[in-house]
């Protein structure tokens, strides 16, 4: 399998433009972050997610690159959703006692402006914590300070098996 | 840059488990699909999206792999959102006359079941087409037939520059 | 108290325009419907809700009058929401076994066209029934056939005390 | 018509329990408020809405009574939606220049706790003001301070005819 991969890799590099090489670099470094457990999922790695958190808020930063764009050359709405769901989910899980987890049951996102610039930063916070469910809010700003999305999400609290 | 990339690649392969090699294969093949314009975005390529469409519905299929999972080992909610937004957006844009585009202004997703199995299939359809906006619905089923998500989205119709 | 009410009533009638008298008639007949248990809530009475239902769908019809309008002279968005929540809630509760109830935890409404004409008709149906929650959809059409709203709602299934 | 109304009124009073008389009093006083233009709609009158507003926030208070309850004896979800839509709509319209209006295109409500107590108070505020649309948020608290609902709404900015 490795030889086959090497061939695929060399072929990809051979035909690549400079932008494409940069994306490939981006991808491989992201893959590597998951492999080295710097990020706990491939998605976190490929998005180069960095986060800070206390028991009130989760901040998540994602540098932008053509990898994350839709065909219009701006950040794909699904990427913004991924950042929001990651920030909310991380925060929701962090405040639960051992043995409990939080799963998204509903997510509502308002897209307010185009995603572009150097990076996106998402702030998630808890609006409501019940015994069976939670509601969280999140806002996403881009590097020039403009808010590009805001969202609310519902989470079920489940007992982990 | 190529030499640096080659090093990064070899290093990634060296340390890789079999599952990690399979993910790497998945990623490189996806990257290649964008390079060869089989998919029109890196996201479409990395998700190995395949779609069929008429003027009523857009069907979009994505094979599952560990690449798309969250830290719980099930499909990341953001990936489901990406599939939904892609299917809705593709359909919304396809029915507009030349020179017009549709941008997502709001997306509401109900997550109904865990995303797992061989693939996810999303069906998007148009609920309402006004002069300034559209509303679309989408459902996502997994390969065993279970519905895992349903969504509605609002789109603005804009004049392309 | 009755004498005071009588005074208030006579005073209201004295100053009333014909439209205002018709609204008063509407209100009193609605109040009476609740009193006579034709409707099970004052809101149901005042809106003159009529419904038909099987285990798949709930249809709810509400005749329009100036009573239900906002200051722009069209149906208040909150009235449309009330009709939707009533239809969904009635259906959700109807399919649960004895001793269980369904409460709305989230409601998302897309307003598509102006509410006007002779009546509004809402159709609610079940999208998903889990062990802990349900998701329902609803559409509201006006008497000329135009769809004015569509919605999805999340419901918790609770054990009644 | 007046004689007929008088008969309906007397009949309603005759059969009424004390709670029903209080609701009737509530209704007639609310109807009167619209007639005297204290409230600008029947809904505002019947809900005895009182509001304060600046260019940042709209606060709207509604005293509770059995009139506003569903069949479970708690505030109907549609009433909470009506309060939210009223507060958001009033604020959205208030910041627009002469000749422009704001219409709700989408409303998403999270119901967090049961509506009961002496009154509900809704606070609406503006999250985003674009050239074509606005996004607003709202929170509803009951008289004991508990938050019972939170919501986001999308509004189109339209030129009034």
Coordinates of C-alpha atoms in Angstrom, one line a residue, chain A residues 1-2 5-6 8-16 19-25 27-29 31-32 35-36 40-43 46 66-72 76-79 81-82 85-86 103-111 160, chain B residues 1-2 5-6 8-16 19-25 27-29 31-32 35-36 40-43 46 66-72 76-79 81-82 85-86 103-111 160:
Chain A
X1 CA 0.0 0.0 0.0
X2 CA 2.8 2.4 0.8
X5 CA 0.5 5.9 -1.9
X6 CA 3.9 7.1 -2.8
X8 CA -0.3 8.8 -5.9
X9 CA 1.7 11.4 -3.9
X10 CA 4.4 12.0 -6.5
X11 CA 1.8 12.2 -9.2
X12 CA -0.2 14.8 -7.2
X13 CA 3.0 16.9 -6.7
X14 CA 4.1 16.7 -10.3
X15 CA 0.9 18.3 -11.6
X16 CA 0.5 20.8 -8.8
X19 CA -1.5 27.0 -4.6
X20 CA -2.1 23.3 -4.9
X21 CA 1.3 22.5 -3.3
X22 CA 0.4 24.8 -0.4
X23 CA -2.9 23.1 0.1
X24 CA -1.2 19.7 0.0
X25 CA 1.3 21.0 2.6
X27 CA -3.4 18.8 4.4
X28 CA -0.3 16.7 5.3
X29 CA 0.6 18.9 8.3
X31 CA -3.0 14.8 9.0
X32 CA 0.3 14.8 11.0
X35 CA -1.3 11.3 14.0
X36 CA 0.7 12.9 16.7
X40 CA -8.0 14.4 18.5
X41 CA -9.7 14.1 15.1
X42 CA -8.7 14.3 11.5
X43 CA -11.2 17.1 11.0
X46 CA -7.0 19.3 8.7
X66 CA -8.2 27.4 -0.2
X67 CA -8.8 24.0 1.3
X68 CA -11.8 25.3 3.2
X69 CA -13.4 27.2 0.4
X70 CA -16.5 26.4 -1.7
X71 CA -16.5 26.8 -5.5
X72 CA -17.1 30.6 -5.0
X76 CA -17.8 26.7 2.8
X77 CA -20.9 27.1 5.0
X78 CA -20.3 23.5 6.2
X79 CA -16.9 24.5 7.5
X81 CA -20.9 24.7 10.8
X82 CA -18.1 22.3 11.6
X85 CA -20.4 22.3 16.3
X86 CA -16.9 21.6 17.4
X103 CA -24.7 15.0 21.6
X104 CA -26.0 17.7 19.1
X105 CA -29.7 17.3 18.5
X106 CA -30.3 20.5 16.6
X107 CA -28.2 23.3 15.2
X108 CA -29.4 26.6 13.8
X109 CA -27.0 28.9 12.1
X110 CA -27.4 32.4 10.7
X111 CA -24.8 33.2 8.1
X160 CA -21.9 7.0 28.1
Chain B
X1 CA 8.9 23.0 -1.1
X2 CA 8.5 19.7 -2.9
X5 CA 6.6 17.9 1.4
X6 CA 8.2 14.6 0.5
X8 CA 6.6 15.2 5.6
X9 CA 4.8 12.5 3.6
X10 CA 7.5 9.9 4.2
X11 CA 7.4 10.7 7.9
X12 CA 3.6 10.4 8.0
X13 CA 3.8 7.0 6.3
X14 CA 6.5 5.6 8.4
X15 CA 4.6 6.1 11.7
X16 CA 1.2 5.1 10.2
X19 CA -6.1 2.6 9.4
X20 CA -4.0 5.7 9.2
X21 CA -2.6 4.6 5.8
X22 CA -6.1 4.1 4.6
X23 CA -7.1 7.6 5.7
X24 CA -4.0 9.0 4.0
X25 CA -5.0 7.1 0.8
X27 CA -7.1 12.1 1.5
X28 CA -4.7 11.9 -1.4
X29 CA -7.3 10.4 -3.7
X31 CA -7.1 15.8 -3.2
X32 CA -6.4 14.3 -6.6
X35 CA -6.8 18.6 -8.9
X36 CA -8.3 16.7 -11.8
X40 CA -15.0 21.4 -8.0
X41 CA -13.7 22.0 -4.4
X42 CA -11.2 20.4 -2.1
X43 CA -14.1 19.7 0.4
X46 CA -11.9 15.0 0.3
X66 CA -12.5 7.5 9.9
X67 CA -11.5 10.8 8.2
X68 CA -15.1 12.1 8.7
X69 CA -15.5 11.1 12.4
X70 CA -15.5 13.1 15.6
X71 CA -13.6 11.9 18.6
X72 CA -16.5 9.5 19.5
X76 CA -18.9 14.7 12.9
X77 CA -22.1 16.9 12.9
X78 CA -20.2 19.5 10.9
X79 CA -19.7 16.9 8.1
X81 CA -23.9 20.0 7.8
X82 CA -21.4 20.2 5.0
X85 CA -25.3 22.7 2.7
X86 CA -23.6 21.4 -0.4
X103 CA -26.1 32.1 -0.8
X104 CA -27.0 30.3 2.5
X105 CA -28.4 32.8 5.1
X106 CA -29.7 30.3 7.6
X107 CA -29.5 26.6 8.1
X108 CA -31.4 24.6 10.7
X109 CA -30.5 20.9 11.2
X110 CA -32.2 18.3 13.4
X111 CA -29.8 15.4 14.2
X160 CA -23.3 37.9 -9.4

